[in-house]
Amino acid sequence: MTAPLQVDTTLLDPGLRTTYATEGWLPVRRDGDVVDVAVSAPVTPRRRARIEAAIGAPIRETEVAQSAIVGVLTDRFSAEFADQAADGLYRIDPVLSARAVLSRSQKVVGVILLVVVLACAVVWPLPTLIALIAVASAVFLASTLFKFVVALRGSRYDLVAHVSKGDIAQLKDEELPIYTVLVPVFREARIVGRLVENLGRLDYPAEKLEILILVEEEDDETRDAIAVSDPPANFTVVTIPKGSPQTKPRACNVGLEVARGEYLVIYDAEDAPEPDQLKKTLIAFSRADPSVVVMQAALNYFNARENILTRMFSLEYSYWFDYMLTGLDVRDLPIPLGGTSNHFRTGALRELGGWDPYNVTEDADLGIRASALGYRVGVVDSTTMEEATSHMGIFIGQRSRWIKGYMQTALVHARRPFALIREIGFRRFAAFALLIAGTPLTFLGVIPFTALTIVSFVFPWFDASAAFPPVVLWLCLLNFLIGNALMVYLNMMGPYKRGAFWLVGWAVLNPVYWLLHSAASYKALWQLITKPHYWQKTEHGLSTFVLEEEPASVPQ
C-alpha cells in the first residue's frame, strides 16, 4: 500500500479538492517563497503555469502515486466529500432528488385520493372493488403489451455498436484517453481476489487506466482483503466517509469527484467484463452522435446453469439487454440504465449531477434524467458476466430494492409531469410511465390476479360472474393467459441471439418467476413507506460456479 503523504493541510483549499484529484497534484509544504507540490504525472510547462496560478507561488514538484493524493484528500475533506455525495443533486434541483419520497403536492393529492377511495368503498363497496380491479387490469395489460411490442421491435434491428478486432488493433496506446473504473464494494472480502483478477484482464494501458475501489469507511475487512490481494499500482482504494444514506450511488458520487478519466465506467465487485470492453466502447463513442453520453454493455451470468432461479435470471437479462434495450433505442425512448457496465462521458455525467444517493435504483433514474436533457444511451457489443443470485431470500431482497427504486423514480418524475412532457415529449413520457411506473404496478397485481383466477376455476361455488361485470372478468382472464403467454414468449426469445438454446424451455416457468417478483413488490412498497432509502445489500460470492473462460460477445 502507498505510504501516506505528509502534508501541511493549511495549504489545502476545500474548493479545489476536485481539481487536486482530477489534475493529480497537491501542495504539501511551503519552503520560503516556493511551494513543494506532489504530482502524479510529469509536469509540462503549461501544467506548471496552471498549478502556480492556482497556488499563487512558484512550485517545486515531487512525483508520488495518485492513490497518495486521493488518500490525503478523502481524509482531510471527508466532511465535504460526504456532504456533496449525499446532497449535491438535491442542492442543484430538489425536485429531481428522491430525498423526500413525496412532494407537498403529491402528499395533498395522495391524501385526497385515499379519502375518496375509502369513502367510495364504504358507500359503494362492490362497485369500488370492480373499478379498482378494472383499472389495475388495464395497467397490467398495457405495461405487458408495451414491453412485448418494444422487444419485438428490437428483435428486428441490430443497433448495437459493433466493433471488430481490426478496429481495436488500429488504436494506439499513446493516443488513448484516461479511463476511470469505479467499483463500489461493501463487505465483499470473500471476492476481492476475483475482483482484482477480473479487472486485471482489462486490455488497456495501465498508466491510463484508473481503477477506484470505493470502500466504506467502517469496512476494514474488505480494505484488508484488498491489501492482501496485492493489486497493481493503478488500483486506488478510495475511503467513502461515513454518512447517510449509505448507498452505492453515494459511494459512486465520491468516486466521480476524484475521477481523472475522460470516460468512466461502473463495475460491481463480482463483474467479469470482456478484456477489450473499454476499447470497444471508445470506438463506439467515436462513431456515435455527440448526444450519446452513455454506452451500455450487455450483462449476463456465468452461473446460469446453477439452479432454476439462475436460469430464470439469465432468460430475463438476455431478452432485456439483447432485445428490449434495442427496441427502446430504435424508438428513441428513455432507457433505464443497468446498475453496472454503463460507460459515461465523464463531463456529461457531472453535468447531470451524478447519481441520486437517495434513489435505490439510481441507474434507472439517471437514464430518465439524461433523456430529459436530450442525451441518448447507446449499446455496445460487449458483455459483462455477473453472478446471478441463487438463493431465494437474497433474490427477494435484491428485487425488492430494484422495484422500490422504480417506485421512487416514478414518484420523483411525476412531481412535474407537464414539465417532463415538454422536455421529452408525450410519446417518451408514456413510455416512461408504462416502463418505470407500470413495472411495479404490474408486479403488485400478479398475486391478486392469480388468486382471483385460481379461485374462479378451482371453487365452483364462487360465481364471479354474479359479482363482477363480464368485461372485468375477461380483462382479468386476458391478463392471466395473454399477459403470461407474452412474457413466456419474450423470455423464450432471449437465448436465441447468444445461442443458449438449452435455456428456452425454462421460460414456461415465467409465471412462477413473476409471483416471486410480486412478493418482492409488496416488500418494496412496505419499505418505500417505512425506510425508503434503505439499501438492501445483495450478497455475492455464494455461487459454486466460477467463470472458467473469458466472456463472449453476442455472435455477429
Coordinates of N, CA, C and O in Angstrom, one line a residue, residues 256-339:
L256 N -16.8 9.9 -8.4 CA -16.9 10.8 -9.5 C -16.1 12.1 -9.2 O -15.5 12.7 -10.1
E257 N -16.1 12.5 -8.0 CA -15.4 13.8 -7.6 C -13.9 13.6 -7.8 O -13.2 14.6 -8.1
V258 N -13.3 12.4 -7.6 CA -11.9 12.3 -7.7 C -11.4 11.6 -9.0 O -10.2 11.4 -9.2
A259 N -12.4 11.3 -9.9 CA -12.0 10.6 -11.1 C -11.3 11.5 -12.1 O -11.7 12.6 -12.3
R260 N -10.2 10.9 -12.7 CA -9.4 11.7 -13.6 C -9.8 11.4 -15.1 O -9.4 12.1 -16.0
G261 N -10.5 10.3 -15.3 CA -10.8 9.8 -16.6 C -11.7 10.7 -17.5 O -12.7 11.3 -16.9
E262 N -11.4 10.8 -18.7 CA -12.3 11.4 -19.7 C -13.6 10.6 -19.9 O -14.6 11.1 -20.2
Y263 N -13.4 9.3 -19.7 CA -14.5 8.3 -19.7 C -14.5 7.6 -18.4 O -13.5 7.4 -17.7
L264 N -15.7 7.1 -18.0 CA -15.8 6.4 -16.7 C -16.8 5.3 -16.9 O -17.9 5.4 -17.5
V265 N -16.5 4.1 -16.2 CA -17.4 3.0 -16.2 C -17.6 2.5 -14.8 O -16.7 2.6 -13.9
I266 N -18.8 1.9 -14.5 CA -19.0 1.3 -13.2 C -19.0 -0.2 -13.4 O -19.7 -0.7 -14.3
Y267 N -18.3 -0.9 -12.5 CA -18.5 -2.4 -12.4 C -18.8 -2.8 -11.0 O -18.4 -2.1 -10.0
D268 N -19.5 -3.8 -10.8 CA -19.8 -4.4 -9.5 C -18.6 -5.3 -9.1 O -17.9 -5.7 -10.0
A269 N -18.6 -5.7 -7.8 CA -17.5 -6.4 -7.3 C -17.3 -7.8 -8.0 O -16.2 -8.3 -8.1
E270 N -18.4 -8.4 -8.4 CA -18.3 -9.7 -9.0 C -18.3 -9.7 -10.5 O -18.3 -10.8 -11.1
D271 N -18.2 -8.6 -11.1 CA -18.2 -8.5 -12.6 C -16.9 -9.0 -13.2 O -15.8 -8.8 -12.7
A272 N -17.2 -9.6 -14.4 CA -16.0 -10.0 -15.3 C -16.3 -9.5 -16.7 O -16.9 -10.2 -17.5
P273 N -15.9 -8.2 -16.9 CA -16.1 -7.7 -18.3 C -15.2 -8.3 -19.3 O -14.1 -8.8 -19.0
E274 N -15.6 -8.3 -20.6 CA -14.7 -8.7 -21.6 C -13.4 -7.8 -21.6 O -13.5 -6.6 -21.3
P275 N -12.2 -8.4 -21.8 CA -11.0 -7.6 -21.7 C -10.9 -6.4 -22.6 O -10.4 -5.4 -22.2
D276 N -11.5 -6.5 -23.8 CA -11.5 -5.3 -24.7 C -12.7 -4.4 -24.6 O -12.9 -3.6 -25.5
Q277 N -13.4 -4.5 -23.5 CA -14.7 -3.7 -23.4 C -14.4 -2.2 -23.5 O -15.1 -1.4 -24.1
L278 N -13.4 -1.7 -22.8 CA -13.1 -0.3 -22.8 C -12.7 0.2 -24.2 O -13.2 1.3 -24.6
K279 N -11.9 -0.5 -24.9 CA -11.5 -0.1 -26.2 C -12.7 -0.1 -27.2 O -12.9 0.8 -28.0
K280 N -13.5 -1.1 -27.1 CA -14.7 -1.2 -27.9 C -15.6 0.0 -27.6 O -16.2 0.6 -28.6
T281 N -15.7 0.4 -26.4 CA -16.6 1.5 -26.0 C -16.1 2.8 -26.6 O -16.9 3.6 -27.0
L282 N -14.8 3.0 -26.5 CA -14.2 4.2 -27.0 C -14.5 4.4 -28.5 O -14.9 5.4 -29.0
I283 N -14.3 3.3 -29.2 CA -14.6 3.3 -30.7 C -16.1 3.5 -30.9 O -16.5 4.3 -31.8
A284 N -17.0 2.9 -30.1 CA -18.4 3.1 -30.3 C -18.8 4.6 -30.0 O -19.6 5.2 -30.7
F285 N -18.1 5.2 -29.0 CA -18.4 6.6 -28.7 C -17.9 7.5 -29.9 O -18.6 8.5 -30.3
S286 N -16.8 7.2 -30.5 CA -16.2 8.0 -31.6 C -17.1 7.9 -32.8 O -17.1 8.8 -33.6
R287 N -17.9 6.9 -32.9 CA -18.8 6.7 -34.1 C -20.2 7.2 -33.8 O -21.0 7.4 -34.7
A288 N -20.5 7.5 -32.6 CA -21.9 7.9 -32.2 C -22.1 9.4 -32.3 O -21.1 10.2 -32.3
D289 N -23.3 9.8 -32.3 CA -23.7 11.2 -32.2 C -23.2 11.8 -30.9 O -23.2 11.1 -29.9
P290 N -22.9 13.0 -30.9 CA -22.4 13.6 -29.6 C -23.5 13.6 -28.5 O -23.2 13.7 -27.3
S291 N -24.8 13.4 -28.9 CA -25.8 13.4 -27.9 C -25.8 12.0 -27.1 O -26.4 11.9 -26.0
V292 N -25.0 11.0 -27.6 CA -24.9 9.8 -26.9 C -23.8 9.9 -25.8 O -22.6 10.1 -26.1
V293 N -24.2 10.0 -24.6 CA -23.3 10.2 -23.5 C -23.1 9.0 -22.6 O -22.3 9.0 -21.7
V294 N -23.9 7.9 -22.9 CA -23.7 6.7 -22.1 C -23.7 5.5 -23.1 O -24.5 5.5 -24.1
M295 N -22.8 4.6 -22.9 CA -22.8 3.3 -23.7 C -23.1 2.2 -22.7 O -22.3 2.0 -21.7
Q296 N -24.1 1.4 -22.9 CA -24.4 0.3 -22.0 C -24.0 -1.0 -22.6 O -24.3 -1.4 -23.7
A297 N -23.1 -1.7 -21.9 CA -22.7 -3.1 -22.3 C -23.8 -4.1 -21.8 O -24.5 -3.8 -20.8
A298 N -23.9 -5.2 -22.5 CA -24.8 -6.2 -22.0 C -24.3 -6.9 -20.8 O -23.1 -7.0 -20.5
L299 N -25.3 -7.4 -20.0 CA -25.0 -8.2 -18.8 C -25.5 -9.6 -19.0 O -26.6 -9.8 -19.6
N300 N -24.8 -10.6 -18.5 CA -25.3 -12.0 -18.5 C -24.6 -12.7 -17.3 O -23.8 -12.1 -16.6
Y301 N -24.9 -14.0 -17.1 CA -24.5 -14.7 -15.9 C -23.6 -15.9 -16.2 O -24.0 -16.7 -17.1
F302 N -22.5 -16.0 -15.4 CA -21.7 -17.2 -15.6 C -22.2 -18.4 -14.9 O -21.7 -19.5 -15.2
N303 N -23.2 -18.2 -14.0 CA -23.7 -19.4 -13.3 C -25.1 -19.7 -13.6 O -25.9 -20.1 -12.8
A304 N -25.5 -19.5 -14.9 CA -26.8 -19.7 -15.4 C -27.3 -21.1 -15.1 O -28.5 -21.3 -14.8
R305 N -26.4 -22.1 -15.2 CA -26.9 -23.5 -15.0 C -27.0 -23.9 -13.6 O -27.3 -25.1 -13.3
E306 N -26.7 -23.0 -12.6 CA -26.6 -23.5 -11.2 C -27.9 -24.0 -10.7 O -28.0 -25.0 -10.0
N307 N -29.0 -23.3 -10.9 CA -30.3 -23.8 -10.4 C -31.4 -23.1 -11.2 O -31.2 -22.3 -12.1
I308 N -32.7 -23.3 -10.9 CA -33.8 -22.8 -11.6 C -33.8 -21.3 -11.6 O -34.0 -20.6 -12.6
L309 N -33.5 -20.7 -10.4 CA -33.5 -19.3 -10.2 C -32.5 -18.6 -11.1 O -32.8 -17.6 -11.8
T310 N -31.3 -19.1 -11.2 CA -30.3 -18.5 -12.0 C -30.6 -18.7 -13.5 O -30.3 -17.8 -14.3
R311 N -31.3 -19.7 -13.9 CA -31.8 -19.9 -15.3 C -32.8 -18.8 -15.6 O -32.7 -18.2 -16.7
M312 N -33.7 -18.5 -14.7 CA -34.7 -17.5 -15.0 C -34.1 -16.1 -15.0 O -34.5 -15.3 -15.8
F313 N -33.1 -15.9 -14.2 CA -32.3 -14.6 -14.2 C -31.7 -14.4 -15.6 O -31.8 -13.4 -16.2
S314 N -31.1 -15.5 -16.1 CA -30.4 -15.4 -17.4 C -31.4 -15.2 -18.5 O -31.1 -14.4 -19.5
L315 N -32.5 -15.8 -18.5 CA -33.6 -15.6 -19.5 C -34.0 -14.1 -19.5 O -34.1 -13.5 -20.6
E316 N -34.3 -13.6 -18.3 CA -34.7 -12.2 -18.2 C -33.7 -11.2 -18.7 O -34.0 -10.3 -19.5
Y317 N -32.4 -11.4 -18.3 CA -31.4 -10.5 -18.8 C -31.1 -10.6 -20.3 O -30.8 -9.6 -20.9
S318 N -31.2 -11.8 -20.8 CA -31.0 -12.0 -22.2 C -32.0 -11.2 -23.1 O -31.7 -10.5 -24.0
Y319 N -33.3 -11.3 -22.7 CA -34.3 -10.6 -23.5 C -34.2 -9.1 -23.3 O -34.4 -8.3 -24.2
W320 N -33.9 -8.7 -22.0 CA -33.8 -7.3 -21.7 C -32.6 -6.6 -22.4 O -32.8 -5.6 -23.1
F321 N -31.4 -7.1 -22.3 CA -30.3 -6.5 -22.9 C -30.1 -6.7 -24.4 O -29.6 -5.8 -25.1
D322 N -30.6 -7.8 -24.9 CA -30.4 -8.1 -26.3 C -31.6 -7.6 -27.2 O -31.4 -7.4 -28.4
Y323 N -32.8 -7.4 -26.6 CA -33.9 -7.0 -27.4 C -34.6 -5.8 -26.9 O -35.0 -4.9 -27.6
M324 N -34.9 -5.7 -25.6 CA -35.6 -4.6 -25.0 C -34.9 -3.3 -25.2 O -35.5 -2.3 -25.6
L325 N -33.6 -3.3 -24.8 CA -32.8 -2.0 -24.9 C -32.7 -1.6 -26.4 O -32.8 -0.4 -26.7
T326 N -32.6 -2.5 -27.3 CA -32.5 -2.2 -28.7 C -33.9 -1.6 -29.2 O -33.9 -0.6 -29.9
G327 N -35.0 -2.2 -28.7 CA -36.3 -1.7 -29.1 C -36.5 -0.2 -28.6 O -37.0 0.6 -29.3
L328 N -36.1 0.0 -27.3 CA -36.2 1.4 -26.8 C -35.3 2.3 -27.6 O -35.7 3.5 -27.8
D329 N -34.1 1.9 -28.0 CA -33.2 2.7 -28.8 C -33.8 3.1 -30.1 O -33.8 4.2 -30.5
V330 N -34.3 2.1 -30.8 CA -34.8 2.3 -32.2 C -36.0 3.2 -32.2 O -36.3 4.0 -33.1
R331 N -36.8 3.2 -31.1 CA -37.9 4.1 -31.0 C -37.6 5.4 -30.3 O -38.5 6.2 -30.1
D332 N -36.3 5.6 -29.9 CA -35.8 6.8 -29.3 C -36.6 7.1 -28.0 O -37.1 8.2 -27.8
L333 N -36.7 6.0 -27.2 CA -37.4 6.1 -25.9 C -36.4 6.1 -24.8 O -35.3 5.7 -24.9
P334 N -36.8 6.7 -23.6 CA -35.9 6.7 -22.5 C -35.4 5.3 -22.1 O -36.2 4.4 -22.0
I335 N -34.1 5.1 -21.8 CA -33.6 3.8 -21.5 C -33.1 3.8 -20.0 O -32.2 4.6 -19.7
P336 N -33.7 3.0 -19.2 CA -33.2 2.9 -17.8 C -31.9 2.1 -17.8 O -31.8 1.0 -18.4
L337 N -30.8 2.7 -17.3 CA -29.5 2.1 -17.3 C -29.5 0.8 -16.4 O -30.2 0.7 -15.4
G338 N -28.5 -0.1 -16.8 CA -28.2 -1.2 -15.9 C -27.4 -0.7 -14.7 O -26.7 0.4 -14.9
G339 N -27.3 -1.4 -13.6 CA -26.5 -0.9 -12.5 C -25.0 -1.0 -12.6 O -24.3 -0.6 -11.8

